[in-house]
PDB file of C-alpha atoms in Angstrom:
ATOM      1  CA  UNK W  20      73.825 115.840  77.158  1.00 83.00           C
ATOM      2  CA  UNK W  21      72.941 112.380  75.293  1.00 84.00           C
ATOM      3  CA  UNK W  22      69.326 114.162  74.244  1.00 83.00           C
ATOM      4  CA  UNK W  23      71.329 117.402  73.283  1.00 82.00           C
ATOM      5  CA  UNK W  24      73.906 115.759  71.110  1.00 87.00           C
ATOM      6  CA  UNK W  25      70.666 113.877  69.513  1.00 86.00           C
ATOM      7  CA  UNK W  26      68.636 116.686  68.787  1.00 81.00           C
ATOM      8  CA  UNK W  27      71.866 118.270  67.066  1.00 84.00           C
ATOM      9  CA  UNK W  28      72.028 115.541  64.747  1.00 89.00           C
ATOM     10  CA  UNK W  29      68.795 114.981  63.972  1.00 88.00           C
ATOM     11  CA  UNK W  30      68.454 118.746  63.001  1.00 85.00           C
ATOM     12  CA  UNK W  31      71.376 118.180  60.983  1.00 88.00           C
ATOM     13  CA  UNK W  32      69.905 115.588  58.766  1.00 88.00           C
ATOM     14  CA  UNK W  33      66.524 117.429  58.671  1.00 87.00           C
ATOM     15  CA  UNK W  34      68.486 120.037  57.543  1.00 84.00           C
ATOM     16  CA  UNK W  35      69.667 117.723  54.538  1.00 84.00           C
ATOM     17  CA  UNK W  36      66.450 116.804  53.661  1.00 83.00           C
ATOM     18  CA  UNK W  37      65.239 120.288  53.646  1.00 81.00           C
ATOM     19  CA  UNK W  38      68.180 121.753  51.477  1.00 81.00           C
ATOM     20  CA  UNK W  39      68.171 118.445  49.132  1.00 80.00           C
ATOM     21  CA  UNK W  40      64.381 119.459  48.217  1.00 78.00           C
ATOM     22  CA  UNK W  41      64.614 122.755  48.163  1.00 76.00           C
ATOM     23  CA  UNK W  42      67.599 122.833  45.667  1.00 78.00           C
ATOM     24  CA  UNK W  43      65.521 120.263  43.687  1.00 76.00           C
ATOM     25  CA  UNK W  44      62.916 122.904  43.591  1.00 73.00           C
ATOM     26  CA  UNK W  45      65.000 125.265  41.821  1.00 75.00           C
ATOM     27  CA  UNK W  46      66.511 122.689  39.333  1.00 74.00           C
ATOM     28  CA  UNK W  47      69.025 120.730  41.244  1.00 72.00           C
ATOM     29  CA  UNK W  48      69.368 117.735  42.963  1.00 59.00           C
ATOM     30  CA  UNK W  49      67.651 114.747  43.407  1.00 59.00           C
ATOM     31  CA  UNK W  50      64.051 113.887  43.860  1.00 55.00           C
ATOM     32  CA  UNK W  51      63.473 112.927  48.152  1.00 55.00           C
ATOM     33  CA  UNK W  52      60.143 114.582  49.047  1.00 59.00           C
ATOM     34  CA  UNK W  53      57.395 111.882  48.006  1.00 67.00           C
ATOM     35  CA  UNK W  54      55.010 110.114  51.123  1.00 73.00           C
ATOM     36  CA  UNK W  55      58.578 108.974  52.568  1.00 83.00           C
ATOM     37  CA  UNK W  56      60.188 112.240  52.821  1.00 85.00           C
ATOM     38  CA  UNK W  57      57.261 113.853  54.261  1.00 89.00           C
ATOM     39  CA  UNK W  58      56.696 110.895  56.427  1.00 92.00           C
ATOM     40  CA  UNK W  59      60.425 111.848  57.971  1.00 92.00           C
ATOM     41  CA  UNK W  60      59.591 115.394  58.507  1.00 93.00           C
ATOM     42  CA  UNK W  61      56.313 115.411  60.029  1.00 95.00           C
ATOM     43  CA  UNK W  62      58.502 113.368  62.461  1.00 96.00           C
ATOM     44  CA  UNK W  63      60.720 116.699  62.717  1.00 95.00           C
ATOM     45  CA  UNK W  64      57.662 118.935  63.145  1.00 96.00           C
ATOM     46  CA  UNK W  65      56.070 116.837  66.159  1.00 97.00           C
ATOM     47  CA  UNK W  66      59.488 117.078  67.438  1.00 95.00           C
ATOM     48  CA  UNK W  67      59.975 121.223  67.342  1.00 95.00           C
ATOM     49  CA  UNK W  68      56.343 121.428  68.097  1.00 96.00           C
ATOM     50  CA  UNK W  69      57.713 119.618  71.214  1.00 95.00           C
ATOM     51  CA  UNK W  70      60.294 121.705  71.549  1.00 94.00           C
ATOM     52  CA  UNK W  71      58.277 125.036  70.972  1.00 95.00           C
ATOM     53  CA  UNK W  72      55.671 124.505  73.628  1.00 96.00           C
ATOM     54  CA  UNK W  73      57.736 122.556  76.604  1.00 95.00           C
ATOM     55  CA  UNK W  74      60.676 125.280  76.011  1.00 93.00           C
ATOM     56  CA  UNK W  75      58.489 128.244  74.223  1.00 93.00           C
ATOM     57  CA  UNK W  76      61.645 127.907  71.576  1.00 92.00           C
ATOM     58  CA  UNK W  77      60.754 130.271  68.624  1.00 94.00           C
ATOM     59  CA  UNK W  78      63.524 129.300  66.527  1.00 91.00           C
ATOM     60  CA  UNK W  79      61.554 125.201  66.953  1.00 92.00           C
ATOM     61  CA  UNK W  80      58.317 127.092  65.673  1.00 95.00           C
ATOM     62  CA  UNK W  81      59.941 128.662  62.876  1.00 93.00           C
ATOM     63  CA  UNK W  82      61.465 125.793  61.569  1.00 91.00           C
ATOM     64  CA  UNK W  83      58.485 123.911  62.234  1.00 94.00           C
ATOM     65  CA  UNK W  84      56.761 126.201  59.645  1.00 93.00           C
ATOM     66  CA  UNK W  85      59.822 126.265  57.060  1.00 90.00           C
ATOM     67  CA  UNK W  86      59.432 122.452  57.113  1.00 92.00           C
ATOM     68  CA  UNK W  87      55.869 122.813  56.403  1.00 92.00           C
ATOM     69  CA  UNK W  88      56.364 124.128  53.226  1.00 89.00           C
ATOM     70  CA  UNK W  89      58.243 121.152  52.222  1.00 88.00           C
ATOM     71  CA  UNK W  90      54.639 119.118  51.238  1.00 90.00           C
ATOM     72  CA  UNK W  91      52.988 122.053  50.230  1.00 89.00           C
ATOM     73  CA  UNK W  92      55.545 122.972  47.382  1.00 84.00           C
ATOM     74  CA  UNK W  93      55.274 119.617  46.151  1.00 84.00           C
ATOM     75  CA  UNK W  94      51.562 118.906  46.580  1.00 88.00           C
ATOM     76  CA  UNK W  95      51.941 115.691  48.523  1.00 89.00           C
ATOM     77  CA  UNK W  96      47.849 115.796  49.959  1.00 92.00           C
ATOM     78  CA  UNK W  97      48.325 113.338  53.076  1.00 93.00           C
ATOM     79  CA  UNK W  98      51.774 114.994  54.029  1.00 93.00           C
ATOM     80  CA  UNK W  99      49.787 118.464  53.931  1.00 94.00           C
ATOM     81  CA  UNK W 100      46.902 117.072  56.047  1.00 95.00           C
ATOM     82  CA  UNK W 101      48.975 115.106  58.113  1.00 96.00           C
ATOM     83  CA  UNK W 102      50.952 118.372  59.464  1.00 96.00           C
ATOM     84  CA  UNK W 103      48.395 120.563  59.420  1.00 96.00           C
ATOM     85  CA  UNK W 104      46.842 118.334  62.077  1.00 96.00           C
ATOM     86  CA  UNK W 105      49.708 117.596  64.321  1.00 97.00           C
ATOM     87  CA  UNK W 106      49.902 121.517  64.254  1.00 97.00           C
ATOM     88  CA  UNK W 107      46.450 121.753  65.357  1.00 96.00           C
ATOM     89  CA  UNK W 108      46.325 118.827  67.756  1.00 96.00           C
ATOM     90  CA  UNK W 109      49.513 118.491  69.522  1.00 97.00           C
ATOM     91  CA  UNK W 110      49.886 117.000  72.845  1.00 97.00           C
ATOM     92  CA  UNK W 111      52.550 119.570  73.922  1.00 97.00           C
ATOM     93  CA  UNK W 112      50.065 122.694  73.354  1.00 96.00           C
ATOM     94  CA  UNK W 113      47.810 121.951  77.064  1.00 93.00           C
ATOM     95  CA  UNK W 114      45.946 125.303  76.852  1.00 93.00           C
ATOM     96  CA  UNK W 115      42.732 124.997  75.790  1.00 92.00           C
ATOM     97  CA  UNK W 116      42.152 128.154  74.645  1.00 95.00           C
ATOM     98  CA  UNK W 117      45.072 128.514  72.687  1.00 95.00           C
ATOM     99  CA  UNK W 118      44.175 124.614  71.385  1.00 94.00           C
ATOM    100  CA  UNK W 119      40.963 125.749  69.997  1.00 95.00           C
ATOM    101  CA  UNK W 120      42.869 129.006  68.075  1.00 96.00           C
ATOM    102  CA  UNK W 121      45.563 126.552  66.733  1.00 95.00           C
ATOM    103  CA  UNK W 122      43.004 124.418  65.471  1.00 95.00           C
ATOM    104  CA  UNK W 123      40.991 127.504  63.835  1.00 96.00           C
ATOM    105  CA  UNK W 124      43.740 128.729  62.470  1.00 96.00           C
ATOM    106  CA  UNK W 125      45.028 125.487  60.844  1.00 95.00           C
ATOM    107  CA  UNK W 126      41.302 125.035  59.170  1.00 95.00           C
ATOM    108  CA  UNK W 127      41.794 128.103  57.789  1.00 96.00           C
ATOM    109  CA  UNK W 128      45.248 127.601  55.752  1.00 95.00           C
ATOM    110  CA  UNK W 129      43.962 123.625  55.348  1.00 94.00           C
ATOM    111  CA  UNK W 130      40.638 125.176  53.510  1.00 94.00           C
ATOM    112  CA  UNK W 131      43.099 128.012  51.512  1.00 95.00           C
ATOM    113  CA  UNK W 132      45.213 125.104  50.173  1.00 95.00           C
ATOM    114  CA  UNK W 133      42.683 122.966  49.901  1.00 95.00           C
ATOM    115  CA  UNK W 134      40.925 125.510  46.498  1.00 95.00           C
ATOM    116  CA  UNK W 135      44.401 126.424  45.588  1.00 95.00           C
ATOM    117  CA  UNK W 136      44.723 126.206  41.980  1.00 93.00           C
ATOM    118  CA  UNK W 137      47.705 123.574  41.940  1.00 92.00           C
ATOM    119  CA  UNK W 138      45.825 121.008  44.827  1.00 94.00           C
ATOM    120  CA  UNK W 139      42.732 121.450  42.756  1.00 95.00           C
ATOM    121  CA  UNK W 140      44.730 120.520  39.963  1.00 94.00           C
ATOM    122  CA  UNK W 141      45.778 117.764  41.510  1.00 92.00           C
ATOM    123  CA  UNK W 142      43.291 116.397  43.367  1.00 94.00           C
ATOM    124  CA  UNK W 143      40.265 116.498  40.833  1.00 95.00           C
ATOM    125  CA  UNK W 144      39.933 114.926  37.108  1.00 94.00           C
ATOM    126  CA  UNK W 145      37.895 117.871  36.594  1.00 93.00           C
ATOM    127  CA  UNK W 146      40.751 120.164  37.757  1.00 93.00           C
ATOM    128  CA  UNK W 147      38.104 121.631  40.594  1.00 94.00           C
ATOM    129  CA  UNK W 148      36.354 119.815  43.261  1.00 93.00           C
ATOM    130  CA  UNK W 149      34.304 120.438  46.443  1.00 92.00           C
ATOM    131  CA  UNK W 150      35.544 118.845  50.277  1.00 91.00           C
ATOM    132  CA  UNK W 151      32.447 117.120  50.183  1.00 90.00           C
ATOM    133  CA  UNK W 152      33.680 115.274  47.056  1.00 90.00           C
ATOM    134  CA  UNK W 153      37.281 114.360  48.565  1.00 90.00           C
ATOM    135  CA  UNK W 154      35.838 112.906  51.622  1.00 88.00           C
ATOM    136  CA  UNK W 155      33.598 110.680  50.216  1.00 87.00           C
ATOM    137  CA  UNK W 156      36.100 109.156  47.564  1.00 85.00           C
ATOM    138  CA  UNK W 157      33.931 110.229  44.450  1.00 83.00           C
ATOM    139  CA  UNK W 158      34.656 109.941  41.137  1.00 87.00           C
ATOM    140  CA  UNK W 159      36.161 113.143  39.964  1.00 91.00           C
ATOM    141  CA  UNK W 160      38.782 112.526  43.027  1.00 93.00           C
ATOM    142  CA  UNK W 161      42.001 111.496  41.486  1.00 94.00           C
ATOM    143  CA  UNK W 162      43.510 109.568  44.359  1.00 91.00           C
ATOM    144  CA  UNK W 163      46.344 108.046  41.016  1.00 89.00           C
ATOM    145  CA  UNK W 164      45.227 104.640  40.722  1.00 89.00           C
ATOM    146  CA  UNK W 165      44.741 104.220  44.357  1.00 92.00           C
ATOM    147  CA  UNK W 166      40.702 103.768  44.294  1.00 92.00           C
ATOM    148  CA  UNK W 167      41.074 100.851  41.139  1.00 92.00           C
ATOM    149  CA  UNK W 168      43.688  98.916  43.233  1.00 94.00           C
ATOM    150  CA  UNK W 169      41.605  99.199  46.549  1.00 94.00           C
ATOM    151  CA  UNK W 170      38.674  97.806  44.651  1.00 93.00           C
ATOM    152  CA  UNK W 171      40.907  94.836  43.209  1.00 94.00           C
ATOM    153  CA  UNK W 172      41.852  93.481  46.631  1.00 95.00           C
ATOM    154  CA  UNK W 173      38.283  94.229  48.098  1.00 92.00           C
ATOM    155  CA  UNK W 174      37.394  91.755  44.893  1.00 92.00           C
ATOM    156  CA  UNK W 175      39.799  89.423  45.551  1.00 92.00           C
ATOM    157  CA  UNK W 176      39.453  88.767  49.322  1.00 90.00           C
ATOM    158  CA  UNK W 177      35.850  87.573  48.682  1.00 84.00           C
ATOM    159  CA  UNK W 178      35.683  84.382  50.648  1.00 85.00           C
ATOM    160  CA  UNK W 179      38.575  85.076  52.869  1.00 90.00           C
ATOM    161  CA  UNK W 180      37.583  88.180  55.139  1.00 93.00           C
ATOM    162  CA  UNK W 181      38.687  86.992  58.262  1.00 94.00           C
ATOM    163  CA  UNK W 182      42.127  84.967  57.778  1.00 95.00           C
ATOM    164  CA  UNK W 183      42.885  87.225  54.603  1.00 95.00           C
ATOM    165  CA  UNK W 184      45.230  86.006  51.905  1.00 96.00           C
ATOM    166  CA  UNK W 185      48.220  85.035  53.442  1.00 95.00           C
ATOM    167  CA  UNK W 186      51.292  86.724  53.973  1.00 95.00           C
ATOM    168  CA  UNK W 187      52.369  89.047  51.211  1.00 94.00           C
ATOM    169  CA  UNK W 188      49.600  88.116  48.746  1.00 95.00           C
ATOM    170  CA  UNK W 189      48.859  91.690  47.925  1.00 95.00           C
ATOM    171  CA  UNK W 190      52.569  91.289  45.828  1.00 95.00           C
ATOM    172  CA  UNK W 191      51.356  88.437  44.043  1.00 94.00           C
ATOM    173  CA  UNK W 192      47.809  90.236  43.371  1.00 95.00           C
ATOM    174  CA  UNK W 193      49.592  92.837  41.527  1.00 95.00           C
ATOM    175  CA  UNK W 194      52.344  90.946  39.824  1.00 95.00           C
ATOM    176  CA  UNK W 195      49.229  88.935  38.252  1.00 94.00           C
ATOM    177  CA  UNK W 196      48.064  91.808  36.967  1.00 93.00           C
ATOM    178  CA  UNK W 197      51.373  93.494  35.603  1.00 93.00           C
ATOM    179  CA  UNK W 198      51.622  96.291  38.016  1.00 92.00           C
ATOM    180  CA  UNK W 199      54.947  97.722  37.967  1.00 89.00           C
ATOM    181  CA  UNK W 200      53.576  98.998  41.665  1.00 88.00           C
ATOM    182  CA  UNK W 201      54.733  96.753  44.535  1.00 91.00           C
ATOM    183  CA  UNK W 202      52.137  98.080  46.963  1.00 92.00           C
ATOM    184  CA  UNK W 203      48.627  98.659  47.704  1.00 94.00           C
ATOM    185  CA  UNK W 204      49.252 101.766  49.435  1.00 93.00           C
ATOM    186  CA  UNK W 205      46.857 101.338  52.079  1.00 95.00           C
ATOM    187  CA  UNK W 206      47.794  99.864  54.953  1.00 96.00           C
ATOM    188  CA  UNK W 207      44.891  99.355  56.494  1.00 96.00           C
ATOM    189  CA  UNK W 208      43.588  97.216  53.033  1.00 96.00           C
ATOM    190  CA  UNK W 209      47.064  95.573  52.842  1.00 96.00           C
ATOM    191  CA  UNK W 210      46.977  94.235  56.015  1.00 97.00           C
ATOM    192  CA  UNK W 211      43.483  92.820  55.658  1.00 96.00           C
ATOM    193  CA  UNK W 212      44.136  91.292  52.534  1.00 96.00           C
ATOM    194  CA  UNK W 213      47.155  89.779  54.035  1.00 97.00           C
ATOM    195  CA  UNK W 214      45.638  88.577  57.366  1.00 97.00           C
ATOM    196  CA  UNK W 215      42.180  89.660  57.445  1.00 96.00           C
ATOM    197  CA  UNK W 216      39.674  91.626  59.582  1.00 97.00           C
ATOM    198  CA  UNK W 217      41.508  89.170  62.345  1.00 97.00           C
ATOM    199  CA  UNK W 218      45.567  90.678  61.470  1.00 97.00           C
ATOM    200  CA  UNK W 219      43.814  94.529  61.309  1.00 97.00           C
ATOM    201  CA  UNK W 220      42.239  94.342  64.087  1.00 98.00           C
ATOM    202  CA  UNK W 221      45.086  92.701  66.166  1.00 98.00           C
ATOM    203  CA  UNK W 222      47.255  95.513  64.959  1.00 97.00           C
ATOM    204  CA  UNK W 223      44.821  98.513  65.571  1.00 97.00           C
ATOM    205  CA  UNK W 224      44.387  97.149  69.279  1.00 98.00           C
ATOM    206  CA  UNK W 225      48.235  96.977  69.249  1.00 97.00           C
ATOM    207  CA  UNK W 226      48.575 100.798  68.303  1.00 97.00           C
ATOM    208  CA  UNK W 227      45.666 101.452  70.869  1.00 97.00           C
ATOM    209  CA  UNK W 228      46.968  99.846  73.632  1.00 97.00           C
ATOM    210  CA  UNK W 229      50.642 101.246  73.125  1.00 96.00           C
ATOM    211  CA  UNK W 230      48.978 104.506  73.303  1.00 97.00           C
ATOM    212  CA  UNK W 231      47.165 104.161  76.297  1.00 97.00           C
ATOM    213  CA  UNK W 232      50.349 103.026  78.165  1.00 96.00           C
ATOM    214  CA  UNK W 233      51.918 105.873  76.917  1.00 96.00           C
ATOM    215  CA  UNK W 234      48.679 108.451  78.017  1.00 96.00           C
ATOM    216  CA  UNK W 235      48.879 106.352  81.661  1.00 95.00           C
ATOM    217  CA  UNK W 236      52.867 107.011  81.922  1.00 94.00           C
ATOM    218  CA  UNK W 237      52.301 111.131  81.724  1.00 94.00           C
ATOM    219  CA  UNK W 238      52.286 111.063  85.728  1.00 92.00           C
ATOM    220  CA  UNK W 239      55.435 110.075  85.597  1.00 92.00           C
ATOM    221  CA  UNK W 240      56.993 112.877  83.170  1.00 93.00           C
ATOM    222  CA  UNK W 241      58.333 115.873  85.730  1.00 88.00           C
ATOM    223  CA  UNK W 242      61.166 117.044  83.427  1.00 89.00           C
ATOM    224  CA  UNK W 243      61.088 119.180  80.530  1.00 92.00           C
ATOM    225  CA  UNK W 244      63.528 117.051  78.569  1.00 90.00           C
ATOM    226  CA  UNK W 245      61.114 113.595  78.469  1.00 92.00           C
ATOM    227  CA  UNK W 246      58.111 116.031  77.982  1.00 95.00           C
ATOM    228  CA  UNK W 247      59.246 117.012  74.685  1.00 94.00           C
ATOM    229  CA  UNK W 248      59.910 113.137  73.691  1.00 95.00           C
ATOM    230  CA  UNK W 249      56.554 112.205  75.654  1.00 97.00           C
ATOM    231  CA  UNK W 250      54.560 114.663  73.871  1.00 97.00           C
ATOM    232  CA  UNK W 251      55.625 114.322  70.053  1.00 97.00           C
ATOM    233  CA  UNK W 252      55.286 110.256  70.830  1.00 97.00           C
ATOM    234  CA  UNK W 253      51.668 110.886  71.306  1.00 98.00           C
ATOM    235  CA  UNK W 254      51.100 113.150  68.733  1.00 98.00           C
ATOM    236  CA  UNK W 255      52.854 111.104  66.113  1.00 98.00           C
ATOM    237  CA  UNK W 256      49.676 108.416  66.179  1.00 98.00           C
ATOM    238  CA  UNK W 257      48.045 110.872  64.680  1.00 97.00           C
ATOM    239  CA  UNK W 258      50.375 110.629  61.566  1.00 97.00           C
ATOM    240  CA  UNK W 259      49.853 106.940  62.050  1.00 97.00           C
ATOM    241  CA  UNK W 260      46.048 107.338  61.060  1.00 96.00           C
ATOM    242  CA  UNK W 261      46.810 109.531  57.853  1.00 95.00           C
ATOM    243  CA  UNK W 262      49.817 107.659  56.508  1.00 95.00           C
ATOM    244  CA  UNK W 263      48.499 104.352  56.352  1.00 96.00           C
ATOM    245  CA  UNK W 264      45.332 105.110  54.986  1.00 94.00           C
ATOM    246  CA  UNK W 265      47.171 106.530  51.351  1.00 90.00           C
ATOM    247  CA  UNK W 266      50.681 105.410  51.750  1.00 89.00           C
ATOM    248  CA  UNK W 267      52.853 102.247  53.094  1.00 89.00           C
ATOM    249  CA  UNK W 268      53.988 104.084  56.528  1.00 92.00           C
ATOM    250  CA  UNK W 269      54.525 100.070  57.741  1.00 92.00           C
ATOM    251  CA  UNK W 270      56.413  99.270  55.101  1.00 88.00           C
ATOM    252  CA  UNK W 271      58.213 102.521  55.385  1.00 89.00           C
ATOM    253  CA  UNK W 272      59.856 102.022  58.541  1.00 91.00           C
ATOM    254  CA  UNK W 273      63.185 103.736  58.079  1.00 91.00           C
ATOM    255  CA  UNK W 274      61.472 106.537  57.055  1.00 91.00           C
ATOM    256  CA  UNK W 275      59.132 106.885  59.608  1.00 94.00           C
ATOM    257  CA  UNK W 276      57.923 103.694  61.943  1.00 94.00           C
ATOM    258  CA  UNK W 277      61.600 103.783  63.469  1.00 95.00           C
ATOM    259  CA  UNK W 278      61.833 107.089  64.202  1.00 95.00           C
ATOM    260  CA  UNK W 279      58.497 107.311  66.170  1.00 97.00           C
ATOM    261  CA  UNK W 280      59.634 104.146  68.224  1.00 96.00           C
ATOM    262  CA  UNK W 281      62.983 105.908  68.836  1.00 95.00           C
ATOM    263  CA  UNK W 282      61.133 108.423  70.409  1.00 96.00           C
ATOM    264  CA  UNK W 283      58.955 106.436  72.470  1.00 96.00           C
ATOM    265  CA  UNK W 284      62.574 104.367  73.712  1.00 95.00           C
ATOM    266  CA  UNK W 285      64.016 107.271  74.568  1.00 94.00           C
ATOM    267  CA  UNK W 286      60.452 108.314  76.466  1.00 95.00           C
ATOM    268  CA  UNK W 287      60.001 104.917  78.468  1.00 94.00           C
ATOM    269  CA  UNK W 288      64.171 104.692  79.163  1.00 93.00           C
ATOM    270  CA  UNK W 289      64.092 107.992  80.387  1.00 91.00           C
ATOM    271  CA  UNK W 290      60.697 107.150  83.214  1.00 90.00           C
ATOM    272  CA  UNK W 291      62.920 104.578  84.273  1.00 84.00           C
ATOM    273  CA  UNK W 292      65.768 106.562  85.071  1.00 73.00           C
ATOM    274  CA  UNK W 293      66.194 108.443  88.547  1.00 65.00           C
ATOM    275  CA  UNK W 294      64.482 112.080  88.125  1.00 60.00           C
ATOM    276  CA  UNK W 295      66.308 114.968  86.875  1.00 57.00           C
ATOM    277  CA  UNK W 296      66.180 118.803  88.197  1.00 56.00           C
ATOM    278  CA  UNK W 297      64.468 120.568  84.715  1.00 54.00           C
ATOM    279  CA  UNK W 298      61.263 120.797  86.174  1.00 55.00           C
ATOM    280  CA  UNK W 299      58.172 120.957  83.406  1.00 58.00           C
ATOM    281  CA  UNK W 300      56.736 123.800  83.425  1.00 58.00           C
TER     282      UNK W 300
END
């Protein structure tokens, strides 16, 4: 009932969200999408993914796509990629077969958006652009600023690789050079400049080893109700990977971070509960 009254409340406020942006769309409201608003959402899609494939719950899958559209309308590149893969790769979807055709299927709409006129747009100084190109960070990739404040901390850690900066320092970097921006947007870059290979590294084995525990405590999910918890926990790493790499997701933590370790709270206090009848199925 707890999980129930939950769910209905988070759909309610997804709901907001989705109405909010879609009003903007046509000329009203307020701006809400950006990296945070997508960051929330692909929350809601791992969730109804969940939901979808533990309860085969069409009306999840549906609004699983709806909120898709969200980052495409607005271009945001990591949102897109980000739920495009926890489409393809969910935890909850334990048929190979049907894996592999997810997976297909998502390359194909990834690759369609990908030489859509508005993402090209976007993405490329030249207004067109080749995968090959985005991977590798080239220079006709606009990535809006990004690349030139990656390189200035990479400059500026010279000398102090391993212990980094000290706390915060990537604030100070940029107020020196009169950046109205207050982040790197990079995680993974902010954190070494910060702390160092030593603080990255003691973070990425913090993320592995939380999701190992999590992979070893499947045995113990029997009920349909954890699975769908259990099995958007897990997938929602794989938003870790994305987020951090162009955006703040640490930082972000009401928009995101909390939610995911919500999820895995309400995964771990249910294993530790006596079991319930909803067998998984």
């Amino acid at each position: 009932a707890t999980l129930l009254k939950l769910r209905n409340w988070f759909m309610w406020f997804v709901a907001a969200i989705v109405i909010n942006n879609t009003l903007h769309r046509l000329g009203f409201g307020f701006y809400a999408v950006g990296a945070s608003g997508v960051m929330t959402l692909s929350i809601a899609v791992a969730l109804f993914l969940s939901d979808f494939w533990i309860f085969r719950n069409w009306k999840s899958l549906v609004l699983s796509c709806a909120i898709a559209l969200i980052p495409l309308l607005y271009v945001t590149r990591m949102g897109i990629l980000v739920i495009f893969a926890i489409f393809a790769f969910h935890f909850a979807n334990r048929h190979r077969a049907v894996k592999v055709l997810t997976g297909i299927i998502m390359a194909f709409f990834l690759a369609a958006v990908f030489y859509s006129e508005g993402f090209q747009r976007k993405s490329f100084y030249s207004g067109s652009g080749s995968i090959e190109q985005a991977v590798e960070l080239g220079e006709n990739l606009n990535t809006n600023g990004r690349m030139h404040l990656w390189m200035l901390a990479e400059h500026h850690l010279d000398g102090h690789e391993w212990l980094g900066m000290g706390a915060r320092s990537d604030l100070r970097l940029l107020l020196r050079y009169h950046y109205k921006l207050k982040e790197l947007h990079n995680d993974y870059i902010s954190v070494r400049y910060n702390y160092g290979w030593t603080g990255l590294a003691l973070l990425i084995f913090a993320f592995i080893t939380l999701f190992i525990i999590l992979v070893r405590k499947g045995r113990y999910v029997t009920d349909a109700f954890t699975a769908v918890f259990y099995y958007a926990a897990l997938t929602l790493f794989i938003a870790w990977v994305g987020f951090m790499f162009s955006d703040n997701a640490l930082k972000y933590a009401v928009f995101f971070g909390n939610f995911h370790f919500a999820v895995m709270g309400i995964v771990f206090s249910r294993l530790n509960r006596p079991p319930v009848k909803t067998v998984l199925p």
